[in-house]
Amino acid sequence: MSHGDPARPNAAARKGSFLGTMKAVAWSFFGVRRGADYERDVSQLNPVHVVIAGLIGAAVFVMSLVLLVQWVLSSGAAT
């Protein structure tokens, strides 16, 4: 029983792949999504996948920054 827009399937019934969700989240981290792609994502992607992909993307981003800072500090370039 869906209470939202009848043109959009229920979140549990959406068939978007997790890889497609990861691509959409990666592009959204850069802030470059076309309007048509955004509308397709809204109608196809599973919201649970989006949250998980966002958490994975944020963790990878933070770990990249930590490793970069460690590398710069250990190379002596920051002194």
PDB file of N, CA and C in Angstrom:
ATOM      1  N   MET A   1       0.849  -1.168   0.000  1.00  0.00           N
ATOM      2  CA  MET A   1       0.000   0.000   0.000  1.00  0.00           C
ATOM      3  C   MET A   1       0.891   1.227   0.000  1.00  0.00           C
ATOM      4  N   SER A   2       0.906   1.978  -1.100  1.00  0.00           N
ATOM      5  CA  SER A   2       1.745   3.156  -1.269  1.00  0.00           C
ATOM      6  C   SER A   2       0.889   4.405  -1.101  1.00  0.00           C
ATOM      7  N   HIS A   3       1.371   5.338  -0.281  1.00  0.00           N
ATOM      8  CA  HIS A   3       0.621   6.569  -0.039  1.00  0.00           C
ATOM      9  C   HIS A   3       1.195   7.735  -0.814  1.00  0.00           C
ATOM     10  N   GLY A   4       2.305   7.545  -1.516  1.00  0.00           N
ATOM     11  CA  GLY A   4       2.973   8.619  -2.232  1.00  0.00           C
ATOM     12  C   GLY A   4       2.445   8.768  -3.639  1.00  0.00           C
ATOM     13  N   ASP A   5       3.302   9.269  -4.477  1.00  0.00           N
ATOM     14  CA  ASP A   5       2.994   9.484  -5.876  1.00  0.00           C
ATOM     15  C   ASP A   5       2.743   8.142  -6.562  1.00  0.00           C
ATOM     16  N   PRO A   6       1.595   7.955  -7.219  1.00  0.00           N
ATOM     17  CA  PRO A   6       1.310   6.658  -7.850  1.00  0.00           C
ATOM     18  C   PRO A   6       2.273   6.328  -8.986  1.00  0.00           C
ATOM     19  N   ALA A   7       2.967   7.322  -9.542  1.00  0.00           N
ATOM     20  CA  ALA A   7       3.919   7.072 -10.620  1.00  0.00           C
ATOM     21  C   ALA A   7       5.231   6.499 -10.083  1.00  0.00           C
ATOM     22  N   ARG A   8       5.476   6.639  -8.798  1.00  0.00           N
ATOM     23  CA  ARG A   8       6.708   6.134  -8.191  1.00  0.00           C
ATOM     24  C   ARG A   8       6.401   4.884  -7.395  1.00  0.00           C
ATOM     25  N   PRO A   9       7.173   3.819  -7.610  1.00  0.00           N
ATOM     26  CA  PRO A   9       6.911   2.582  -6.869  1.00  0.00           C
ATOM     27  C   PRO A   9       7.284   2.717  -5.400  1.00  0.00           C
ATOM     28  N   ASN A  10       6.725   1.847  -4.596  1.00  0.00           N
ATOM     29  CA  ASN A  10       7.050   1.785  -3.183  1.00  0.00           C
ATOM     30  C   ASN A  10       8.551   1.566  -3.037  1.00  0.00           C
ATOM     31  N   ALA A  11       9.164   2.134  -2.001  1.00  0.00           N
ATOM     32  CA  ALA A  11      10.610   2.049  -1.817  1.00  0.00           C
ATOM     33  C   ALA A  11      11.095   0.610  -1.777  1.00  0.00           C
ATOM     34  N   ALA A  12      10.355  -0.277  -1.150  1.00  0.00           N
ATOM     35  CA  ALA A  12      10.764  -1.675  -1.052  1.00  0.00           C
ATOM     36  C   ALA A  12      10.666  -2.383  -2.395  1.00  0.00           C
ATOM     37  N   ALA A  13       9.834  -1.880  -3.308  1.00  0.00           N
ATOM     38  CA  ALA A  13       9.647  -2.528  -4.597  1.00  0.00           C
ATOM     39  C   ALA A  13      10.581  -1.993  -5.669  1.00  0.00           C
ATOM     40  N   ARG A  14      11.384  -0.991  -5.356  1.00  0.00           N
ATOM     41  CA  ARG A  14      12.287  -0.417  -6.350  1.00  0.00           C
ATOM     42  C   ARG A  14      13.393  -1.400  -6.676  1.00  0.00           C
ATOM     43  N   LYS A  15      13.751  -1.476  -7.947  1.00  0.00           N
ATOM     44  CA  LYS A  15      14.684  -2.495  -8.421  1.00  0.00           C
ATOM     45  C   LYS A  15      16.060  -1.934  -8.771  1.00  0.00           C
ATOM     46  N   GLY A  16      16.400  -0.738  -8.303  1.00  0.00           N
ATOM     47  CA  GLY A  16      17.697  -0.171  -8.611  1.00  0.00           C
ATOM     48  C   GLY A  16      18.821  -1.029  -8.035  1.00  0.00           C
ATOM     49  N   SER A  17      19.894  -1.202  -8.806  1.00  0.00           N
ATOM     50  CA  SER A  17      21.009  -2.015  -8.342  1.00  0.00           C
ATOM     51  C   SER A  17      21.871  -1.228  -7.361  1.00  0.00           C
ATOM     52  N   PHE A  18      22.606  -1.958  -6.529  1.00  0.00           N
ATOM     53  CA  PHE A  18      23.473  -1.282  -5.562  1.00  0.00           C
ATOM     54  C   PHE A  18      24.617  -0.585  -6.278  1.00  0.00           C
ATOM     55  N   LEU A  19      25.128  -1.174  -7.373  1.00  0.00           N
ATOM     56  CA  LEU A  19      26.192  -0.532  -8.146  1.00  0.00           C
ATOM     57  C   LEU A  19      25.694   0.781  -8.755  1.00  0.00           C
ATOM     58  N   GLY A  20      24.479   0.770  -9.273  1.00  0.00           N
ATOM     59  CA  GLY A  20      23.890   1.999  -9.798  1.00  0.00           C
ATOM     60  C   GLY A  20      23.721   3.049  -8.719  1.00  0.00           C
ATOM     61  N   THR A  21      23.370   2.602  -7.518  1.00  0.00           N
ATOM     62  CA  THR A  21      23.243   3.522  -6.387  1.00  0.00           C
ATOM     63  C   THR A  21      24.596   4.112  -6.025  1.00  0.00           C
ATOM     64  N   MET A  22      25.647   3.279  -6.024  1.00  0.00           N
ATOM     65  CA  MET A  22      26.996   3.773  -5.715  1.00  0.00           C
ATOM     66  C   MET A  22      27.431   4.818  -6.742  1.00  0.00           C
ATOM     67  N   LYS A  23      27.126   4.586  -8.019  1.00  0.00           N
ATOM     68  CA  LYS A  23      27.464   5.565  -9.052  1.00  0.00           C
ATOM     69  C   LYS A  23      26.720   6.875  -8.821  1.00  0.00           C
ATOM     70  N   ALA A  24      25.442   6.788  -8.509  1.00  0.00           N
ATOM     71  CA  ALA A  24      24.644   7.995  -8.279  1.00  0.00           C
ATOM     72  C   ALA A  24      25.159   8.772  -7.077  1.00  0.00           C
ATOM     73  N   VAL A  25      25.516   8.064  -6.010  1.00  0.00           N
ATOM     74  CA  VAL A  25      26.039   8.724  -4.812  1.00  0.00           C
ATOM     75  C   VAL A  25      27.405   9.343  -5.101  1.00  0.00           C
ATOM     76  N   ALA A  26      28.247   8.633  -5.862  1.00  0.00           N
ATOM     77  CA  ALA A  26      29.570   9.182  -6.210  1.00  0.00           C
ATOM     78  C   ALA A  26      29.428  10.478  -7.004  1.00  0.00           C
ATOM     79  N   TRP A  27      28.530  10.491  -7.980  1.00  0.00           N
ATOM     80  CA  TRP A  27      28.309  11.712  -8.742  1.00  0.00           C
ATOM     81  C   TRP A  27      27.727  12.815  -7.868  1.00  0.00           C
ATOM     82  N   SER A  28      26.893  12.452  -6.921  1.00  0.00           N
ATOM     83  CA  SER A  28      26.303  13.478  -6.060  1.00  0.00           C
ATOM     84  C   SER A  28      27.334  14.067  -5.109  1.00  0.00           C
ATOM     85  N   PHE A  29      28.375  13.296  -4.749  1.00  0.00           N
ATOM     86  CA  PHE A  29      29.453  13.854  -3.933  1.00  0.00           C
ATOM     87  C   PHE A  29      30.148  14.997  -4.673  1.00  0.00           C
ATOM     88  N   PHE A  30      30.236  14.887  -6.001  1.00  0.00           N
ATOM     89  CA  PHE A  30      30.836  15.949  -6.805  1.00  0.00           C
ATOM     90  C   PHE A  30      29.835  17.044  -7.141  1.00  0.00           C
ATOM     91  N   GLY A  31      28.566  16.776  -6.950  1.00  0.00           N
ATOM     92  CA  GLY A  31      27.535  17.775  -7.208  1.00  0.00           C
ATOM     93  C   GLY A  31      27.196  17.940  -8.674  1.00  0.00           C
ATOM     94  N   VAL A  32      27.412  16.896  -9.457  1.00  0.00           N
ATOM     95  CA  VAL A  32      27.136  16.993 -10.887  1.00  0.00           C
ATOM     96  C   VAL A  32      26.124  15.935 -11.304  1.00  0.00           C
ATOM     97  N   ARG A  33      24.863  16.266 -11.237  1.00  0.00           N
ATOM     98  CA  ARG A  33      23.787  15.371 -11.686  1.00  0.00           C
ATOM     99  C   ARG A  33      22.872  16.167 -12.597  1.00  0.00           C
ATOM    100  N   ARG A  34      22.563  15.603 -13.734  1.00  0.00           N
ATOM    101  CA  ARG A  34      21.598  16.241 -14.623  1.00  0.00           C
ATOM    102  C   ARG A  34      20.197  16.048 -14.064  1.00  0.00           C
ATOM    103  N   GLY A  35      19.299  16.930 -14.426  1.00  0.00           N
ATOM    104  CA  GLY A  35      17.925  16.841 -13.945  1.00  0.00           C
ATOM    105  C   GLY A  35      17.249  15.532 -14.315  1.00  0.00           C
ATOM    106  N   ALA A  36      17.486  15.072 -15.542  1.00  0.00           N
ATOM    107  CA  ALA A  36      16.866  13.812 -15.988  1.00  0.00           C
ATOM    108  C   ALA A  36      17.414  12.636 -15.184  1.00  0.00           C
ATOM    109  N   ASP A  37      18.715  12.645 -14.898  1.00  0.00           N
ATOM    110  CA  ASP A  37      19.317  11.567 -14.106  1.00  0.00           C
ATOM    111  C   ASP A  37      18.781  11.589 -12.680  1.00  0.00           C
ATOM    112  N   TYR A  38      18.613  12.785 -12.139  1.00  0.00           N
ATOM    113  CA  TYR A  38      18.076  12.903 -10.786  1.00  0.00           C
ATOM    114  C   TYR A  38      16.667  12.317 -10.710  1.00  0.00           C
ATOM    115  N   GLU A  39      15.825  12.661 -11.676  1.00  0.00           N
ATOM    116  CA  GLU A  39      14.454  12.143 -11.686  1.00  0.00           C
ATOM    117  C   GLU A  39      14.434  10.622 -11.821  1.00  0.00           C
ATOM    118  N   ARG A  40      15.331  10.075 -12.649  1.00  0.00           N
ATOM    119  CA  ARG A  40      15.411   8.625 -12.805  1.00  0.00           C
ATOM    120  C   ARG A  40      15.863   7.988 -11.496  1.00  0.00           C
ATOM    121  N   ASP A  41      16.840   8.605 -10.831  1.00  0.00           N
ATOM    122  CA  ASP A  41      17.320   8.078  -9.553  1.00  0.00           C
ATOM    123  C   ASP A  41      16.216   8.070  -8.504  1.00  0.00           C
ATOM    124  N   VAL A  42      15.465   9.151  -8.434  1.00  0.00           N
ATOM    125  CA  VAL A  42      14.389   9.256  -7.440  1.00  0.00           C
ATOM    126  C   VAL A  42      13.360   8.155  -7.638  1.00  0.00           C
ATOM    127  N   SER A  43      13.094   7.807  -8.884  1.00  0.00           N
ATOM    128  CA  SER A  43      12.060   6.808  -9.136  1.00  0.00           C
ATOM    129  C   SER A  43      12.570   5.373  -9.064  1.00  0.00           C
ATOM    130  N   GLN A  44      13.884   5.149  -9.220  1.00  0.00           N
ATOM    131  CA  GLN A  44      14.382   3.784  -9.301  1.00  0.00           C
ATOM    132  C   GLN A  44      15.203   3.329  -8.101  1.00  0.00           C
ATOM    133  N   LEU A  45      15.947   4.221  -7.472  1.00  0.00           N
ATOM    134  CA  LEU A  45      16.877   3.795  -6.429  1.00  0.00           C
ATOM    135  C   LEU A  45      16.170   3.492  -5.115  1.00  0.00           C
ATOM    136  N   ASN A  46      16.652   2.469  -4.455  1.00  0.00           N
ATOM    137  CA  ASN A  46      16.123   2.062  -3.155  1.00  0.00           C
ATOM    138  C   ASN A  46      16.730   2.986  -2.095  1.00  0.00           C
ATOM    139  N   PRO A  47      15.915   3.644  -1.273  1.00  0.00           N
ATOM    140  CA  PRO A  47      16.437   4.576  -0.268  1.00  0.00           C
ATOM    141  C   PRO A  47      17.408   3.928   0.723  1.00  0.00           C
ATOM    142  N   VAL A  48      17.206   2.663   1.041  1.00  0.00           N
ATOM    143  CA  VAL A  48      18.131   1.977   1.955  1.00  0.00           C
ATOM    144  C   VAL A  48      19.501   1.859   1.296  1.00  0.00           C
ATOM    145  N   HIS A  49      19.519   1.543   0.000  1.00  0.00           N
ATOM    146  CA  HIS A  49      20.784   1.474  -0.725  1.00  0.00           C
ATOM    147  C   HIS A  49      21.475   2.831  -0.752  1.00  0.00           C
ATOM    148  N   VAL A  50      20.694   3.900  -0.901  1.00  0.00           N
ATOM    149  CA  VAL A  50      21.267   5.251  -0.944  1.00  0.00           C
ATOM    150  C   VAL A  50      21.938   5.587   0.384  1.00  0.00           C
ATOM    151  N   VAL A  51      21.293   5.255   1.497  1.00  0.00           N
ATOM    152  CA  VAL A  51      21.870   5.534   2.815  1.00  0.00           C
ATOM    153  C   VAL A  51      23.152   4.736   3.013  1.00  0.00           C
ATOM    154  N   ILE A  52      23.121   3.443   2.665  1.00  0.00           N
ATOM    155  CA  ILE A  52      24.309   2.598   2.825  1.00  0.00           C
ATOM    156  C   ILE A  52      25.436   3.098   1.921  1.00  0.00           C
ATOM    157  N   ALA A  53      25.128   3.422   0.676  1.00  0.00           N
ATOM    158  CA  ALA A  53      26.138   3.921  -0.251  1.00  0.00           C
ATOM    159  C   ALA A  53      26.707   5.255   0.230  1.00  0.00           C
ATOM    160  N   GLY A  54      25.873   6.105   0.786  1.00  0.00           N
ATOM    161  CA  GLY A  54      26.346   7.377   1.320  1.00  0.00           C
ATOM    162  C   GLY A  54      27.290   7.191   2.494  1.00  0.00           C
ATOM    163  N   LEU A  55      26.963   6.256   3.372  1.00  0.00           N
ATOM    164  CA  LEU A  55      27.849   5.977   4.507  1.00  0.00           C
ATOM    165  C   LEU A  55      29.184   5.397   4.047  1.00  0.00           C
ATOM    166  N   ILE A  56      29.129   4.486   3.081  1.00  0.00           N
ATOM    167  CA  ILE A  56      30.370   3.916   2.533  1.00  0.00           C
ATOM    168  C   ILE A  56      31.196   5.011   1.858  1.00  0.00           C
ATOM    169  N   GLY A  57      30.553   5.845   1.067  1.00  0.00           N
ATOM    170  CA  GLY A  57      31.254   6.939   0.394  1.00  0.00           C
ATOM    171  C   GLY A  57      31.874   7.923   1.376  1.00  0.00           C
ATOM    172  N   ALA A  58      31.148   8.258   2.424  1.00  0.00           N
ATOM    173  CA  ALA A  58      31.681   9.181   3.431  1.00  0.00           C
ATOM    174  C   ALA A  58      32.861   8.555   4.166  1.00  0.00           C
ATOM    175  N   ALA A  59      32.769   7.261   4.479  1.00  0.00           N
ATOM    176  CA  ALA A  59      33.872   6.578   5.173  1.00  0.00           C
ATOM    177  C   ALA A  59      35.119   6.535   4.287  1.00  0.00           C
ATOM    178  N   VAL A  60      34.941   6.255   3.005  1.00  0.00           N
ATOM    179  CA  VAL A  60      36.088   6.232   2.078  1.00  0.00           C
ATOM    180  C   VAL A  60      36.699   7.620   1.970  1.00  0.00           C
ATOM    181  N   PHE A  61      35.869   8.644   1.898  1.00  0.00           N
ATOM    182  CA  PHE A  61      36.365  10.022   1.805  1.00  0.00           C
ATOM    183  C   PHE A  61      37.163  10.407   3.045  1.00  0.00           C
ATOM    184  N   VAL A  62      36.631  10.119   4.222  1.00  0.00           N
ATOM    185  CA  VAL A  62      37.327  10.461   5.475  1.00  0.00           C
ATOM    186  C   VAL A  62      38.635   9.688   5.584  1.00  0.00           C
ATOM    187  N   MET A  63      38.607   8.402   5.262  1.00  0.00           N
ATOM    188  CA  MET A  63      39.834   7.597   5.331  1.00  0.00           C
ATOM    189  C   MET A  63      40.882   8.110   4.343  1.00  0.00           C
ATOM    190  N   SER A  64      40.451   8.562   3.169  1.00  0.00           N
ATOM    191  CA  SER A  64      41.375   9.134   2.186  1.00  0.00           C
ATOM    192  C   SER A  64      42.048  10.375   2.753  1.00  0.00           C
ATOM    193  N   LEU A  65      41.261  11.221   3.401  1.00  0.00           N
ATOM    194  CA  LEU A  65      41.836  12.429   3.992  1.00  0.00           C
ATOM    195  C   LEU A  65      42.805  12.096   5.115  1.00  0.00           C
ATOM    196  N   VAL A  66      42.459  11.134   5.958  1.00  0.00           N
ATOM    197  CA  VAL A  66      43.344  10.733   7.055  1.00  0.00           C
ATOM    198  C   VAL A  66      44.653  10.182   6.496  1.00  0.00           C
ATOM    199  N   LEU A  67      44.580   9.326   5.497  1.00  0.00           N
ATOM    200  CA  LEU A  67      45.789   8.765   4.902  1.00  0.00           C
ATOM    201  C   LEU A  67      46.629   9.842   4.213  1.00  0.00           C
ATOM    202  N   LEU A  68      45.989  10.779   3.557  1.00  0.00           N
ATOM    203  CA  LEU A  68      46.712  11.872   2.915  1.00  0.00           C
ATOM    204  C   LEU A  68      47.454  12.719   3.949  1.00  0.00           C
ATOM    205  N   VAL A  69      46.789  13.053   5.035  1.00  0.00           N
ATOM    206  CA  VAL A  69      47.429  13.849   6.089  1.00  0.00           C
ATOM    207  C   VAL A  69      48.588  13.079   6.715  1.00  0.00           C
ATOM    208  N   GLN A  70      48.400  11.799   6.971  1.00  0.00           N
ATOM    209  CA  GLN A  70      49.493  10.979   7.535  1.00  0.00           C
ATOM    210  C   GLN A  70      50.682  10.941   6.586  1.00  0.00           C
ATOM    211  N   TRP A  71      50.412  10.798   5.294  1.00  0.00           N
ATOM    212  CA  TRP A  71      51.486  10.740   4.318  1.00  0.00           C
ATOM    213  C   TRP A  71      52.249  12.072   4.253  1.00  0.00           C
ATOM    214  N   VAL A  72      51.515  13.193   4.257  1.00  0.00           N
ATOM    215  CA  VAL A  72      52.154  14.509   4.214  1.00  0.00           C
ATOM    216  C   VAL A  72      52.982  14.747   5.456  1.00  0.00           C
ATOM    217  N   LEU A  73      52.450  14.384   6.623  1.00  0.00           N
ATOM    218  CA  LEU A  73      53.194  14.585   7.869  1.00  0.00           C
ATOM    219  C   LEU A  73      54.427  13.686   7.938  1.00  0.00           C
ATOM    220  N   SER A  74      54.335  12.467   7.464  1.00  0.00           N
ATOM    221  CA  SER A  74      55.479  11.553   7.539  1.00  0.00           C
ATOM    222  C   SER A  74      56.539  11.878   6.496  1.00  0.00           C
ATOM    223  N   SER A  75      56.183  12.558   5.420  1.00  0.00           N
ATOM    224  CA  SER A  75      57.153  12.896   4.387  1.00  0.00           C
ATOM    225  C   SER A  75      57.989  14.106   4.776  1.00  0.00           C
ATOM    226  N   GLY A  76      57.588  14.832   5.785  1.00  0.00           N
ATOM    227  CA  GLY A  76      58.340  16.008   6.224  1.00  0.00           C
ATOM    228  C   GLY A  76      57.976  17.265   5.459  1.00  0.00           C
ATOM    229  N   ALA A  77      57.035  17.193   4.552  1.00  0.00           N
ATOM    230  CA  ALA A  77      56.648  18.348   3.769  1.00  0.00           C
ATOM    231  C   ALA A  77      55.905  19.399   4.591  1.00  0.00           C
ATOM    232  N   ALA A  78      55.370  18.992   5.732  1.00  0.00           N
ATOM    233  CA  ALA A  78      54.577  19.909   6.546  1.00  0.00           C
ATOM    234  C   ALA A  78      55.414  20.651   7.573  1.00  0.00           C
ATOM    235  N   THR A  79      56.724  20.417   7.607  1.00  0.00           N
ATOM    236  CA  THR A  79      57.554  21.098   8.611  1.00  0.00           C
ATOM    237  C   THR A  79      58.177  22.358   8.111  1.00  0.00           C
TER     238      THR A  79
END
